[in-house]
Coordinates of C-alpha atoms in Angstrom, one line a residue:
Chain A
G98 CA 19.8 202.0 111.4
N99 CA 23.3 201.6 110.1
S100 CA 23.7 199.7 106.9
V101 CA 26.1 199.1 104.0
T102 CA 25.0 198.6 100.4
Q103 CA 27.3 197.2 97.7
M104 CA 26.8 196.8 94.0
E105 CA 25.3 193.4 93.0
G106 CA 27.6 190.8 91.6
P107 CA 28.9 188.8 90.1
V108 CA 31.3 191.1 88.4
T109 CA 33.3 189.5 85.6
L110 CA 36.4 191.2 84.1
S111 CA 39.3 190.3 81.9
E112 CA 42.8 190.4 83.3
E113 CA 44.3 193.9 83.5
A114 CA 40.9 195.6 83.4
F115 CA 40.0 198.4 85.7
L116 CA 37.9 197.5 88.7
T117 CA 35.3 199.5 90.7
I118 CA 33.0 198.0 93.3
N119 CA 30.6 200.5 94.7
C120 CA 29.8 200.8 98.4
T121 CA 27.6 203.3 100.1
Y122 CA 26.6 203.4 103.7
T123 CA 23.9 204.8 105.9
A124 CA 25.0 205.8 109.4
T125 CA 24.7 208.5 112.0
G126 CA 28.0 210.0 113.1
Y127 CA 31.4 209.1 111.7
P128 CA 32.0 205.4 111.3
S129 CA 35.3 203.7 110.3
L130 CA 35.1 202.0 106.9
F131 CA 36.6 198.7 105.7
W132 CA 37.0 196.4 102.8
Y133 CA 37.4 192.7 103.4
V134 CA 38.2 190.0 100.9
Q135 CA 37.2 186.4 101.0
Y136 CA 39.1 184.0 98.7
P137 CA 37.4 180.7 97.8
G138 CA 37.2 178.3 100.7
E139 CA 38.8 180.8 103.1
G140 CA 37.8 183.2 105.9
L141 CA 37.7 187.0 105.4
Q142 CA 40.8 189.1 105.4
L143 CA 41.1 192.8 106.0
L144 CA 42.1 194.4 102.7
L145 CA 42.1 198.1 103.6
K146 CA 40.5 200.7 105.9
A147 CA 39.8 204.4 106.4
T148 CA 38.9 205.9 109.7
K149 CA 37.9 209.5 108.8
A150 CA 36.6 211.6 105.9
D151 CA 38.9 212.0 102.9
D152 CA 41.2 209.2 104.2
K153 CA 42.4 206.8 101.5
G154 CA 43.0 203.2 102.3
S155 CA 45.3 201.2 100.0
N156 CA 46.7 197.7 99.9
K157 CA 47.9 195.3 97.2
G158 CA 47.0 197.8 94.4
F159 CA 43.5 198.3 95.8
E160 CA 42.3 201.8 96.9
A161 CA 39.2 203.3 98.5
T162 CA 38.5 206.8 99.6
Y163 CA 36.2 207.7 102.5
R164 CA 33.7 210.2 101.0
K165 CA 31.5 211.7 103.6
E166 CA 29.6 214.0 101.2
T167 CA 28.4 211.0 99.2
T168 CA 28.6 208.4 102.1
S169 CA 30.6 206.2 99.8
F170 CA 33.7 204.0 100.0
H171 CA 34.2 202.6 96.5
L172 CA 36.9 200.0 95.9
E173 CA 39.1 200.4 92.9
K174 CA 42.1 198.7 91.3
G175 CA 43.8 199.8 88.1
S176 CA 44.6 196.4 86.7
V177 CA 43.1 193.2 88.1
Q178 CA 44.6 189.8 88.0
V179 CA 43.1 186.3 88.0
S180 CA 44.3 185.9 91.6
D181 CA 42.0 188.8 92.6
S182 CA 38.9 186.6 92.0
A183 CA 37.1 186.6 95.3
V184 CA 34.2 188.0 97.2
Y185 CA 34.7 191.6 98.5
F186 CA 32.8 192.9 101.5
C187 CA 32.4 196.6 102.5
A188 CA 31.9 197.1 106.2
L189 CA 31.5 199.8 108.8
V190 CA 32.0 200.1 112.5
Y191 CA 31.5 202.9 115.1
N192 CA 34.5 203.3 117.3
Q193 CA 32.1 203.3 120.3
G194 CA 29.9 200.6 119.1
G195 CA 32.1 197.7 118.2
K196 CA 29.7 195.9 115.9
L197 CA 31.1 195.4 112.4
I198 CA 28.3 195.7 109.9
F199 CA 28.9 194.1 106.5
G200 CA 27.4 194.7 103.1
Q201 CA 26.1 191.8 101.1
G202 CA 29.4 191.1 99.3
T203 CA 30.3 191.4 95.7
E204 CA 31.7 188.4 93.8
L205 CA 34.5 189.2 91.4
S206 CA 35.6 186.8 88.7
V207 CA 38.7 187.7 86.6
K208 CA 39.3 185.7 83.4
P209 CA 42.7 185.3 81.8
Chain B
D256 CA 51.0 178.9 113.2
T257 CA 47.3 179.6 112.6
A258 CA 46.0 182.8 114.3
V259 CA 42.3 181.8 114.5
S260 CA 41.6 178.2 114.2
Q261 CA 38.2 176.5 114.2
T262 CA 37.2 172.8 114.3
P263 CA 35.7 171.0 112.7
K264 CA 36.0 172.5 109.2
Y265 CA 33.1 170.4 107.9
L266 CA 30.2 169.0 109.9
V267 CA 27.4 166.9 108.4
T268 CA 24.6 165.9 110.8
Q269 CA 20.9 165.0 111.1
M270 CA 18.1 167.3 112.1
G271 CA 17.5 167.3 115.8
N272 CA 21.1 166.5 116.8
D273 CA 23.3 168.7 119.0
K274 CA 26.8 169.8 117.8
S275 CA 29.6 172.1 118.8
I276 CA 32.2 174.1 116.9
K277 CA 35.4 175.1 118.7
C278 CA 37.5 178.2 118.1
E279 CA 40.8 179.3 119.5
Q280 CA 43.0 182.4 118.8
N281 CA 46.6 182.8 119.6
L282 CA 46.8 186.5 118.9
G283 CA 46.3 187.6 122.5
H284 CA 43.1 189.4 121.5
D285 CA 40.5 190.4 124.0
T286 CA 37.4 190.1 121.8
M287 CA 36.0 187.1 119.9
Y288 CA 33.0 186.7 117.6
W289 CA 30.8 184.2 115.8
Y290 CA 29.4 185.1 112.4
K291 CA 27.0 183.1 110.2
Q292 CA 27.4 183.2 106.4
D293 CA 24.5 181.9 104.4
S294 CA 24.4 180.4 100.9
K295 CA 24.3 183.9 99.4
K296 CA 27.5 184.9 101.2
F297 CA 25.6 187.3 103.5
L298 CA 27.4 187.7 106.9
K299 CA 25.6 188.2 110.1
I300 CA 27.1 188.6 113.5
M301 CA 25.7 186.2 116.1
F302 CA 27.7 186.8 119.3
S303 CA 30.7 188.7 120.6
Y304 CA 32.7 188.2 123.8
N305 CA 35.2 190.6 125.4
N306 CA 37.4 189.0 128.0
K307 CA 34.9 186.2 128.5
E308 CA 32.0 188.5 128.9
L309 CA 29.1 188.5 126.4
I310 CA 28.8 191.9 124.8
I311 CA 26.8 191.3 121.6
N312 CA 24.0 188.9 121.4
E313 CA 22.0 189.3 118.2
T314 CA 18.6 187.9 117.6
V315 CA 19.7 184.3 117.6
P316 CA 17.5 181.3 118.6
N317 CA 18.1 180.0 122.2
R318 CA 19.3 176.8 120.6
F319 CA 22.6 178.6 120.0
S320 CA 24.8 178.9 123.1
P321 CA 28.3 180.4 123.0
K322 CA 30.8 179.6 125.7
S323 CA 34.0 181.3 126.4
P324 CA 36.1 179.4 129.0
D325 CA 39.0 181.9 128.6
K326 CA 39.7 184.9 126.3
A327 CA 41.5 182.7 123.8
H328 CA 38.5 180.4 123.2
L329 CA 35.0 180.8 122.1
N330 CA 32.9 177.7 121.4
L331 CA 29.5 177.5 119.8
H332 CA 27.0 174.9 120.8
I333 CA 23.9 174.3 118.8
N334 CA 21.0 172.2 120.1
S335 CA 18.2 170.5 118.1
L336 CA 19.7 171.4 114.7
E337 CA 17.3 172.5 112.0
L338 CA 17.7 172.5 108.2
G339 CA 18.0 176.3 108.3
D340 CA 21.1 176.1 110.5
S341 CA 23.0 174.9 107.4
A342 CA 25.6 177.6 106.8
V343 CA 29.3 178.4 107.2
Y344 CA 30.1 179.6 110.7
F345 CA 33.1 181.9 111.1
C346 CA 34.9 182.7 114.3
A347 CA 36.9 185.9 114.5
S348 CA 38.9 187.9 117.0
S349 CA 40.0 191.5 117.4
H350 CA 42.4 193.4 119.7
D351 CA 39.4 195.1 121.4
S352 CA 35.7 195.5 121.0
H353 CA 35.8 198.9 119.3
T354 CA 38.0 198.1 116.3
G355 CA 36.7 196.8 113.0
E356 CA 39.9 195.0 112.3
L357 CA 38.9 191.4 112.7
F358 CA 40.9 188.2 112.1
F359 CA 38.8 185.4 110.8
G360 CA 39.1 181.7 111.0
E361 CA 38.7 179.5 107.9
G362 CA 35.1 178.7 108.7
S363 CA 33.1 175.6 109.7
R364 CA 30.6 174.4 107.1
L365 CA 27.6 172.9 108.8
T366 CA 25.2 170.8 106.7
V367 CA 22.0 169.6 108.4
L368 CA 20.2 166.8 106.6

């Protein structure tokens, strides 16, 4: 079946460090891929998305590129801030299917 | 003006009780969802409605019953609460049932004692 796997957390970084959170997926066909972010005590918010191979999604300094050959959608940011501390979820959906499937989430903690 | 609002935000109750969580969206979306988030932050879809019609019904005990009186509302009723029902329940909505762009409420934390 379709699934999403993320790197285990928690990830702890110092401010201004480079961030990578790995995400790989298993799916038949060509899903759309997403990153959602959940700040403490809040609901999830869409961070970025990519709908086809080689697309790059970007928002708030975060980027992720849809890599079909490696079935990956890794999240990166060049310089993290304390305010980026949150749980990050990778997810996929088929345009025909409608069911958003989430990875297990990766907690990021950024220290000053 | 909150886009997706859920009430109550916190709910503490005894085993065996019946409780409801309400959800409303003012985005004009056609599709609404209930997700359950466990203590390890894992998110699992429970139900999805499109224009008041049930379109996704995951393997959820019969004690959970969603109700959508109109496309702006999706309520969740839980009968005979069990300890394992303790979780954060998130309501979400989307423009249609094929997009992955969901708007989430702030969550309702249910604690069953």
